[in-house]
Tab-separated table of C-alpha atoms and ligand atoms in Angstrom:
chain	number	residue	atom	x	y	z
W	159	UNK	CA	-52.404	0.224	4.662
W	160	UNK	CA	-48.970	-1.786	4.477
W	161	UNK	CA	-47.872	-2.350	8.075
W	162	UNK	CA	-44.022	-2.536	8.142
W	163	UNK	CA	-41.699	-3.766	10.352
W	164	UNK	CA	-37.917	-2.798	10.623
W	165	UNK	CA	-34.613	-4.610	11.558
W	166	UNK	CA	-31.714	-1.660	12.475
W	167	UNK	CA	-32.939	1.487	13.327
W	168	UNK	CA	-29.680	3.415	12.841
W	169	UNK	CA	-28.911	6.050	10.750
W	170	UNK	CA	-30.763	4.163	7.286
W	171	UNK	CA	-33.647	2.001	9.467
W	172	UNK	CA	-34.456	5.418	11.460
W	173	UNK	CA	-34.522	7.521	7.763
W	174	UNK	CA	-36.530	4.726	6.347
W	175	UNK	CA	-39.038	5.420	9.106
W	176	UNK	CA	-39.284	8.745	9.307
W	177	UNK	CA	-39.897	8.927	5.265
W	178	UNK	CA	-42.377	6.302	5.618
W	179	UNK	CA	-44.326	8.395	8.176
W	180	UNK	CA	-43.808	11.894	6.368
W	181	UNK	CA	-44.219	10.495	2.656
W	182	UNK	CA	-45.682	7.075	1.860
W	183	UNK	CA	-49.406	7.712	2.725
W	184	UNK	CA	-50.321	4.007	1.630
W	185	UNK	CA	-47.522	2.836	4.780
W	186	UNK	CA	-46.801	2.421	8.554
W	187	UNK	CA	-44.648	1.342	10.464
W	188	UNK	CA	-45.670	-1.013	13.374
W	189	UNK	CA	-42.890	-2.773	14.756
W	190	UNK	CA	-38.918	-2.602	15.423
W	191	UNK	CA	-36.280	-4.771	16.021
W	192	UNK	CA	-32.795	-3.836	17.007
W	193	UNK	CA	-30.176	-4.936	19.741
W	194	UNK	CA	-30.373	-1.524	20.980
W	195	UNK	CA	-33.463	-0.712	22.901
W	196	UNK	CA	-32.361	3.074	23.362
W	197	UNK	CA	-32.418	3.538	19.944
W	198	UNK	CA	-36.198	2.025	19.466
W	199	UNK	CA	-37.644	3.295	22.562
W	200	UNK	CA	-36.310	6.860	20.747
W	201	UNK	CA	-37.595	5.947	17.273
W	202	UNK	CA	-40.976	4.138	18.870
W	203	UNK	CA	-41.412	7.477	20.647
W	204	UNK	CA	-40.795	9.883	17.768
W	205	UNK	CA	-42.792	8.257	15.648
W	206	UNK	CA	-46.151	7.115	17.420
W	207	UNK	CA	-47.368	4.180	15.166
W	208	UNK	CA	-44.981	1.202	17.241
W	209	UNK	CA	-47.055	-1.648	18.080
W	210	UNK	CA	-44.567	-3.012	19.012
W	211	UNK	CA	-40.700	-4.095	19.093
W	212	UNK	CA	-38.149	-6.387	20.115
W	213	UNK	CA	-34.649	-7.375	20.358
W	214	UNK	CA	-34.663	-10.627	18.008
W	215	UNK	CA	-35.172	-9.982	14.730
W	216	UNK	CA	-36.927	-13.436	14.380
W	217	UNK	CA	-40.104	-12.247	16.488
W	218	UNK	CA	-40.253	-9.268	14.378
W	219	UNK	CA	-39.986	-11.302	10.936
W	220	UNK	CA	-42.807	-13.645	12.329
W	221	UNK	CA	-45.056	-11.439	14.024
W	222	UNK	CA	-48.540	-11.370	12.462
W	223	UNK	CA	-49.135	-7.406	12.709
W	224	UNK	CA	-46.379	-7.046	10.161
W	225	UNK	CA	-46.618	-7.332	6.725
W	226	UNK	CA	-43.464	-6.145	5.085
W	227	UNK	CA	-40.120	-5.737	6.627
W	228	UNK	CA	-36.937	-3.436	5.680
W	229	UNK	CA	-33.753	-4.559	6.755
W	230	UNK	CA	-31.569	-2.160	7.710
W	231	UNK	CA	-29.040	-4.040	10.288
W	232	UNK	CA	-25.219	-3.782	9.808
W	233	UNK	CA	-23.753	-5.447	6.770
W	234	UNK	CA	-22.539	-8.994	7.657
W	235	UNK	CA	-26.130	-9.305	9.314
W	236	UNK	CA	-27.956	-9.458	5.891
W	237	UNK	CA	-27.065	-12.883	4.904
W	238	UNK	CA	-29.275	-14.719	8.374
W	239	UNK	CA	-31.729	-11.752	8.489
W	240	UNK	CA	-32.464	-12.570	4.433
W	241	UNK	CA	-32.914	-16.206	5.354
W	242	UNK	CA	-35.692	-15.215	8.133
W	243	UNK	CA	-36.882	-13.634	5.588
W	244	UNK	CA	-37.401	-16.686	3.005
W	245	UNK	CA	-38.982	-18.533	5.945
W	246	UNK	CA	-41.559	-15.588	7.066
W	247	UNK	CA	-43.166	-15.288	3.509
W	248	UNK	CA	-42.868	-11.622	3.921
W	249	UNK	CA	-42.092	-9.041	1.207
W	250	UNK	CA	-38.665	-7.545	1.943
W	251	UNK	CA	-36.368	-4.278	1.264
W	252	UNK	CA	-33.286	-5.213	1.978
W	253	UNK	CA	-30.485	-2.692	2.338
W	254	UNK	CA	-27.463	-2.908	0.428
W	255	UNK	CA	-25.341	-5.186	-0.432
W	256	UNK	CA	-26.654	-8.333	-0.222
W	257	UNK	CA	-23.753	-9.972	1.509
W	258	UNK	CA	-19.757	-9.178	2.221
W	259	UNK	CA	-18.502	-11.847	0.612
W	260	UNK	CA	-18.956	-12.973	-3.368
W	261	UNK	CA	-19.430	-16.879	-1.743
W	262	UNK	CA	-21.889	-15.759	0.576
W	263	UNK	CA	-23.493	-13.936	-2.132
W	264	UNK	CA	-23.817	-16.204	-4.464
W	265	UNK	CA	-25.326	-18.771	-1.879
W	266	UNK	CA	-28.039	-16.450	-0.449
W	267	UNK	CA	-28.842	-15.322	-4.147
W	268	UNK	CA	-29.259	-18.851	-4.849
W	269	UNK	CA	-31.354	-19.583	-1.779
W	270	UNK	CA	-33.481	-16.574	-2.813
W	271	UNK	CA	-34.087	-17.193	-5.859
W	272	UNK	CA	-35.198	-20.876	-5.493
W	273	UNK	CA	-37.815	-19.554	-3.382
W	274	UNK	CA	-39.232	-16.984	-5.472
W	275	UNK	CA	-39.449	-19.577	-7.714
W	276	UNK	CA	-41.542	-21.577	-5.457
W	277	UNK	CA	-43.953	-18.497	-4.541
W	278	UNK	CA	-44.278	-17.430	-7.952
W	279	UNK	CA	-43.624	-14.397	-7.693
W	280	UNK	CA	-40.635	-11.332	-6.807
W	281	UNK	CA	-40.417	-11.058	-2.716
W	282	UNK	CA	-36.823	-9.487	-1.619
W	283	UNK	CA	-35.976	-6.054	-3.377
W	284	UNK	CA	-32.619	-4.189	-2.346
W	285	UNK	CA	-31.929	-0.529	-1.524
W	286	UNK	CA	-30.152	0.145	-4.265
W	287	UNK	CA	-32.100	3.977	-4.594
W	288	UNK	CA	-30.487	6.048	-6.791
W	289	UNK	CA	-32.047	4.429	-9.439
W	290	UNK	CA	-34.852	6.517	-8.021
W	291	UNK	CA	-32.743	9.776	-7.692
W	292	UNK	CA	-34.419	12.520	-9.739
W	293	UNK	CA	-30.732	13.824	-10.608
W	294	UNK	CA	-29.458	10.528	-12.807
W	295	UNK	CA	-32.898	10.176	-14.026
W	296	UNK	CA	-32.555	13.632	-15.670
W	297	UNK	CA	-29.051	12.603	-16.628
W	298	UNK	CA	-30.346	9.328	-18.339
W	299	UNK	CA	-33.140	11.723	-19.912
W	300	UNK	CA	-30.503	14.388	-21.140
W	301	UNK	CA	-28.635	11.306	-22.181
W	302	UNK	CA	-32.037	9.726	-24.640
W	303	UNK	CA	-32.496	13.471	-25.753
W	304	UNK	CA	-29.013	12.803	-28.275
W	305	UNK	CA	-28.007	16.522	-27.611
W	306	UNK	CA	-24.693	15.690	-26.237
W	307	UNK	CA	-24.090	12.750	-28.138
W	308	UNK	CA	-22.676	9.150	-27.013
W	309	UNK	CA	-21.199	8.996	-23.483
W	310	UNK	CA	-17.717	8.449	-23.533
W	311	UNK	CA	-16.599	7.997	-20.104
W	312	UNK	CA	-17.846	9.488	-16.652
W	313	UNK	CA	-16.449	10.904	-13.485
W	314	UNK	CA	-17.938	9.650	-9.899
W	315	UNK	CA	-16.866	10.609	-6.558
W	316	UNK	CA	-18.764	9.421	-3.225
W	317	UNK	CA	-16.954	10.896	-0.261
W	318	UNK	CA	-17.929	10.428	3.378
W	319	UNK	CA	-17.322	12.484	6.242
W	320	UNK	CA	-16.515	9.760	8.471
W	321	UNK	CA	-17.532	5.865	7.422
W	322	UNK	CA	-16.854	4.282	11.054
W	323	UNK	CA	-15.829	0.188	10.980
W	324	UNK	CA	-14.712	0.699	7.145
W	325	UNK	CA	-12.698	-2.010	5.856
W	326	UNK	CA	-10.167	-2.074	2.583
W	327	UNK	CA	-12.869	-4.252	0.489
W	328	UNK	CA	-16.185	-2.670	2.307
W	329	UNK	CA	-14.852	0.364	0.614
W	330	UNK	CA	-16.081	-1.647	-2.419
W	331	UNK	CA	-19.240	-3.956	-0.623
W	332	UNK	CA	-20.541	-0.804	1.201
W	333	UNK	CA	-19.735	2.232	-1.111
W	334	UNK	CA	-18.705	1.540	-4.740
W	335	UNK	CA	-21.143	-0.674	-4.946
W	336	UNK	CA	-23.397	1.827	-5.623
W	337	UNK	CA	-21.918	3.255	-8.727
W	338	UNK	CA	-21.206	-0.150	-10.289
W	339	UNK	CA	-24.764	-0.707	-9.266
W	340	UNK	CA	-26.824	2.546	-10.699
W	341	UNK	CA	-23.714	2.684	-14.048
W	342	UNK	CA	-25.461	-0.486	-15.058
W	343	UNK	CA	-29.135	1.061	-14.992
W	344	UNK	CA	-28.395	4.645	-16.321
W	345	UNK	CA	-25.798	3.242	-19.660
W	346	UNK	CA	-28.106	0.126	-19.552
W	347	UNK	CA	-24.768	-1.677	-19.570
W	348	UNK	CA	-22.344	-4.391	-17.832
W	349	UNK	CA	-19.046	-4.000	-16.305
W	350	UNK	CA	-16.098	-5.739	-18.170
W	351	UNK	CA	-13.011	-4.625	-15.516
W	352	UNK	CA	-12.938	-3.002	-12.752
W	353	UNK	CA	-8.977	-2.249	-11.519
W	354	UNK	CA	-8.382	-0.446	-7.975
W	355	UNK	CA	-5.560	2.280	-7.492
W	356	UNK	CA	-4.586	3.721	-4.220
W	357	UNK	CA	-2.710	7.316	-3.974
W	358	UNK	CA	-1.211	8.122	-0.476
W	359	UNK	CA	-3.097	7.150	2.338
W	360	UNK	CA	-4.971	9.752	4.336
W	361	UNK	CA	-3.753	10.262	7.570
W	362	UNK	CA	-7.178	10.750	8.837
W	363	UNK	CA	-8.303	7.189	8.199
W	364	UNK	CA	-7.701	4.342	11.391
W	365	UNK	CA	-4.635	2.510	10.475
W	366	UNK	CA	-4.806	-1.054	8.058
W	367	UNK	CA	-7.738	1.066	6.050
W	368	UNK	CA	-7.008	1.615	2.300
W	369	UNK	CA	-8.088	5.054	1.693
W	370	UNK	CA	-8.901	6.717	-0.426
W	371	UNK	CA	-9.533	4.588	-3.049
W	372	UNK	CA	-9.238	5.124	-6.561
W	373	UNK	CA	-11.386	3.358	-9.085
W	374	UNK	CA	-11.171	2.939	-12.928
W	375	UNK	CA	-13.797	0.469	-14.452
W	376	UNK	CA	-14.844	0.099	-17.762
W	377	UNK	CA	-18.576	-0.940	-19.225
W	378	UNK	CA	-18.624	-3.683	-22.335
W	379	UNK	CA	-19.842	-0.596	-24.265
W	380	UNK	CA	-16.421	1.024	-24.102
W	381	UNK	CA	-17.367	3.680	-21.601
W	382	UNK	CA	-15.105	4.150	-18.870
W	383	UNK	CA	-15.481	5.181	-15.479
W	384	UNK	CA	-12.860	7.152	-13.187
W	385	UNK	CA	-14.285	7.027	-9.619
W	386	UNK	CA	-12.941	7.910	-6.014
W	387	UNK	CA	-14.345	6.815	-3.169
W	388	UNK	CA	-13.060	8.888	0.063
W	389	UNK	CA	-14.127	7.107	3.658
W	390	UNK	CA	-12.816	9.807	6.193
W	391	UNK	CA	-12.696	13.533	4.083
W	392	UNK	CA	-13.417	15.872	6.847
W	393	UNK	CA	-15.531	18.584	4.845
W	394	UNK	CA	-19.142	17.198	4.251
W	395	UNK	CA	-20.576	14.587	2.680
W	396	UNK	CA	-19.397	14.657	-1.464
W	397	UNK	CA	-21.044	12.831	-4.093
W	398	UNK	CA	-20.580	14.104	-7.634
W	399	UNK	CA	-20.991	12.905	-11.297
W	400	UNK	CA	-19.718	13.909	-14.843
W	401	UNK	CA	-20.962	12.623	-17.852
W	402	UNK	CA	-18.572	13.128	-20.726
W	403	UNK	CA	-20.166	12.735	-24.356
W	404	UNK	CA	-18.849	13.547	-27.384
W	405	UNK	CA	-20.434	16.891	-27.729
W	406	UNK	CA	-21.388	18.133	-24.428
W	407	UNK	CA	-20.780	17.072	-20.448
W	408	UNK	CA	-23.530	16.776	-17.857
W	409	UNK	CA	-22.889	16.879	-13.964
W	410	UNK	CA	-24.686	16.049	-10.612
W	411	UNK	CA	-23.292	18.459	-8.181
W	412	UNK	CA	-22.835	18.099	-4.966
W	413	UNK	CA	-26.501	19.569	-3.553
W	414	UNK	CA	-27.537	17.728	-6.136
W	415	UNK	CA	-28.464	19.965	-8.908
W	416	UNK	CA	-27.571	18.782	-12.839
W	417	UNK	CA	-25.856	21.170	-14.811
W	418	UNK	CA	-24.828	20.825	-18.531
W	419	UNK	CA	-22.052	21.976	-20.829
W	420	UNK	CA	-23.070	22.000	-24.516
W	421	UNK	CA	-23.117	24.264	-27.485
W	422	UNK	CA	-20.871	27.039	-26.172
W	423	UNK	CA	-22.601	27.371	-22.949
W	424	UNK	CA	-21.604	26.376	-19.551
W	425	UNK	CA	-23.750	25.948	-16.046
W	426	UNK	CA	-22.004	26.027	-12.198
W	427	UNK	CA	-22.597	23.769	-9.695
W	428	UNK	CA	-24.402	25.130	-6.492
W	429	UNK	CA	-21.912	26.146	-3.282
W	430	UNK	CA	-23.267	25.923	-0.024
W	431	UNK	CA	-23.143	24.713	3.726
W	432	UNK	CA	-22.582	21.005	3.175
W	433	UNK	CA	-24.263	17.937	5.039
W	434	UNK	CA	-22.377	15.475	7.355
W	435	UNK	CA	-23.704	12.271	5.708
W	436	UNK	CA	-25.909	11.006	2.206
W	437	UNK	CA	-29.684	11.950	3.776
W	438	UNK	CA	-30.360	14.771	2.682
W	439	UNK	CA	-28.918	14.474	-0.532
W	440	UNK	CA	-30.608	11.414	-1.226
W	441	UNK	CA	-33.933	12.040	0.446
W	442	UNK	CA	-36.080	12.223	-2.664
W	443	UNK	CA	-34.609	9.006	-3.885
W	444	UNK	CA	-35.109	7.196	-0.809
W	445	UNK	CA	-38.782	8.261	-0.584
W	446	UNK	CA	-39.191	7.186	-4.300
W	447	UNK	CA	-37.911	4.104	-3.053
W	448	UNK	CA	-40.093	3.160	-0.423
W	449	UNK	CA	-43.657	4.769	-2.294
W	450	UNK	CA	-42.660	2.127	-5.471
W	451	UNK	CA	-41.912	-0.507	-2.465
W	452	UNK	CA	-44.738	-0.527	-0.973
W	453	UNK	CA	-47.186	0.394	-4.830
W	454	UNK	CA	-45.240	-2.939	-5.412
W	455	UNK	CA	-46.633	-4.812	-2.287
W	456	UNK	CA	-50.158	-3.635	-2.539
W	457	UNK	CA	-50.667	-4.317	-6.215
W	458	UNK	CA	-48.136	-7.374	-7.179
W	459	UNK	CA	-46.748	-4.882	-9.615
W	460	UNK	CA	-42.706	-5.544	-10.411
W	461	UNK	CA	-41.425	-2.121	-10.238
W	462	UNK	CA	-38.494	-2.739	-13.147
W	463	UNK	CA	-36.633	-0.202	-11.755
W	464	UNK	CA	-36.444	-1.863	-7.963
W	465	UNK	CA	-33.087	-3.512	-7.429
W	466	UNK	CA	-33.904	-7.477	-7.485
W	467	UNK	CA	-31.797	-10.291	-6.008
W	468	UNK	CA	-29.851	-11.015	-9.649
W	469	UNK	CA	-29.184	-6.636	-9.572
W	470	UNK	CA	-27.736	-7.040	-5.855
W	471	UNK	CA	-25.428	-10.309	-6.993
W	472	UNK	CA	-24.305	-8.652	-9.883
W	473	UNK	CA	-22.837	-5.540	-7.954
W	474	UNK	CA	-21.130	-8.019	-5.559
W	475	UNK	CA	-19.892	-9.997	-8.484
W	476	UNK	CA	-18.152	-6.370	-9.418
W	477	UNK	CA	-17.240	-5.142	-6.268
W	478	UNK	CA	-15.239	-8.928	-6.496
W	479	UNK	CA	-13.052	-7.859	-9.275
W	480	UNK	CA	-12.544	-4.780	-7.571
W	481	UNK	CA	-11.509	-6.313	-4.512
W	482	UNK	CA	-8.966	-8.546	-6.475
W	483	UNK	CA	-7.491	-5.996	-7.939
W	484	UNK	CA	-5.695	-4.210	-4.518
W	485	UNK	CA	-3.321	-4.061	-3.706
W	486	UNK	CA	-1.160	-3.527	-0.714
W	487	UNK	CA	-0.290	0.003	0.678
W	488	UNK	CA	2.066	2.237	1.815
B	71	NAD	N1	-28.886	2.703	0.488
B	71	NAD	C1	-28.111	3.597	1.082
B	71	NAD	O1	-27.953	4.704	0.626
B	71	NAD	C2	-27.421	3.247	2.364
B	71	NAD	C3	-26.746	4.253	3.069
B	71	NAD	C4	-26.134	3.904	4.265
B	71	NAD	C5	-26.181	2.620	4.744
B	71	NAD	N2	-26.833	1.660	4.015
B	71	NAD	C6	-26.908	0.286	4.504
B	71	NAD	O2	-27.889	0.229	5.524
B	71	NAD	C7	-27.508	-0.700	6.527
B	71	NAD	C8	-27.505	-0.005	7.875
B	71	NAD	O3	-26.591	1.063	7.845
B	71	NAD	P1	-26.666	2.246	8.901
B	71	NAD	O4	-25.832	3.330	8.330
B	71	NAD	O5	-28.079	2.525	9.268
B	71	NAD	O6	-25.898	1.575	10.133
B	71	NAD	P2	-26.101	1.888	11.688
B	71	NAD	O7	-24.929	1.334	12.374
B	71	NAD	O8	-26.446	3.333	11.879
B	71	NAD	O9	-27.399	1.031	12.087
B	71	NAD	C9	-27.410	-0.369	12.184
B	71	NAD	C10	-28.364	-0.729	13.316
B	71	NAD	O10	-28.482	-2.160	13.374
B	71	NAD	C11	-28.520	-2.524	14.737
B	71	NAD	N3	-28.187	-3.925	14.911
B	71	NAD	C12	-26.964	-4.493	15.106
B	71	NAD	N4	-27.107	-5.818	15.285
B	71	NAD	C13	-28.427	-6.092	15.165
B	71	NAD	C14	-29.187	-7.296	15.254
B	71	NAD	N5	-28.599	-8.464	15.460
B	71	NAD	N6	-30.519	-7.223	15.099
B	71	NAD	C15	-31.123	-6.013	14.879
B	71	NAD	N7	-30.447	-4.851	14.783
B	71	NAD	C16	-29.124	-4.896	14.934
B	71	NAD	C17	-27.532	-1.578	15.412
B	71	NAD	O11	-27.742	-1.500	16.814
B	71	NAD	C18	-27.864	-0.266	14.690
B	71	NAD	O12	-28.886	0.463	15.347
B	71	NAD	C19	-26.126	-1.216	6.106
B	71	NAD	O13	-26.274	-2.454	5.464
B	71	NAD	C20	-25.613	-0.181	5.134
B	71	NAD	O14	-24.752	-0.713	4.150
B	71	NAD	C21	-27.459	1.971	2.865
């Protein structure tokens, strides 16, 4: 039995927990951390495997009764939480992205890879889980099967109901980065440009945000993507792809179910009540994520398909050419 131990219990450190109780067998969680000691008396409560918890994420990191440790805390947070993390020796999940800044990033990555060098052996992973999403693992399959022939370019649109404390380039470091991230693992590829446009701003987002955002990035393969990314929509969480190959197109709809278009014959995405943020749609993925997590820390394993520290520099080293690419709005 892995016993883990969790910084943030928000929306992603509570849904970590609550899979890990329902889903990973092999897993429990023993201890929490968080400045917030509503929120883990709640969690500690609801779940009824706490040991233990505290307000400094430090104790938590050091503290004997854990063995493995998610971090789920805010953004700008992951850069000192990973570097309690090289000096506990402890396996890691970090959430994504690795840092907010492309310096920062490149000096943690450095930092963490010099010590896995020392160990010997793969320690921090990052929650980069839709590599583990059934729906673009059936699109990579559909893909392999040669039925629709070569990809040509793709459509991508992640849409939140409401992303509170967004900023202009988190719009790339906390939500694009995904697709530059999970592009690179389903076309096997790497991104050559990545160029930011910016229709009229929504009147729903706070004021100084740039949104929506409109992406077009293109893979050294030639395949091109056309993404939006929408912080503040107002109708229900939206995240949709379209594969277009030469002969046929495939989509991920919206409740997640993968339609195709080839030879004359056309599927429809699945209507229906719609959910306020990504959990439910990306429940099975984040499940996959922590059972092949924790199969890694029992058995010393690499999982190719969890996101390692040169993956999570990478899709900062995108989001950067993103982020130089905008441009002031109106
Ligand atoms: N992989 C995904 O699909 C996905 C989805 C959403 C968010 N995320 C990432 O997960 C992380 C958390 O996001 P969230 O949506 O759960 O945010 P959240 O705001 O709901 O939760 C963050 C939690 O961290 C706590 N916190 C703040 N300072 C802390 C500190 N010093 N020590 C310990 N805890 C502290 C806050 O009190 C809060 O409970 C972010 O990095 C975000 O980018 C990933």
């Amino acid at each position: 039995m892995i016993k883990v131990g969790i910084i943030g219990t928000g929306v992603m450190g509570a849904g970590h927990a609550r899979f890990i109780k329902e889903h990973v067998p092999d897993a429990t969680v023993v201890g929490l951390s968080d400045i917030d000691t509503k929120k883990i008396a709640e969690l500690s409560a609801e779940l009824g495997t706490v040991l233990f918890s505290t307000t400094n994420p430090e104790e938590l990191m050091n503290d004997s009764r854990v063995d493995a440790v998610i971090i789920a805390s805010p953004d700008p947070l992951h850069v000192p939480h990973l570097r309690l993390a090289i000096a506990s020796g402890k396996q890691i999940l970090c959430e994504k992205p690795i840092a907010t800044t492309l310096e920062d990033a490149r000096m943690i990555s450095a930092e963490i890879r010099t010590y896995q060098e020392r160990v010997g052996k793969k320690m921090i992973n990052f929650g980069f889980m839709r590599r583990f999403d059934p729906c673009y693992q059936e699109v990579r399959r559909l893909i392999a099967t040669g039925d629709f022939g070569p990809p040509t370019f793709f459509r991508t649109v992640t849409r939140n109901v409401a992303s509170t404390g967004a900023t202009t380039t988190g719009l790339f470091t906390n939500i694009a980065i995904h697709d530059f991230d999970i592009y690179r693992w389903l076309f096997k590829d790497e991104w050559e440009s990545i160029q930011s446009f910016y229709p009229r701003r929504s009147s729903l987002s706070p004021d100084g945000l740039a949104d929506p955002l409109i992406i077009i990035g293109r893979l050294k393969s030639g395949v091109t993507m056309v993404g939006d990314v929408v912080a503040f929509n107002n109708y229900g969480f939206d995240c949709r792809v379209e594969v277009i190959c030469e002969k046929g197109s495939i989509q991920i709809g919206t409740h997640g179910d993968v339609i195709t278009q080839v030879n004359g014959v056309g599927g429809a995405t699945k209507g229906g009540k719609m959910a306020n943020n990504w959990m439910v749609r990306f429940e099975p993925s984040y499940i996959e994520e922590l059972k092949a997590w924790i199969q890694e820390v029992k058995t010393g394993i690499v999982n190719p398909d969890l996101a390692t520290v040169e993956d999570a520099l990478i899709a900062n080293e995108v989001c950067a050419i993103g982020i130089s690419s905008i441009k002031p709005q109106k």
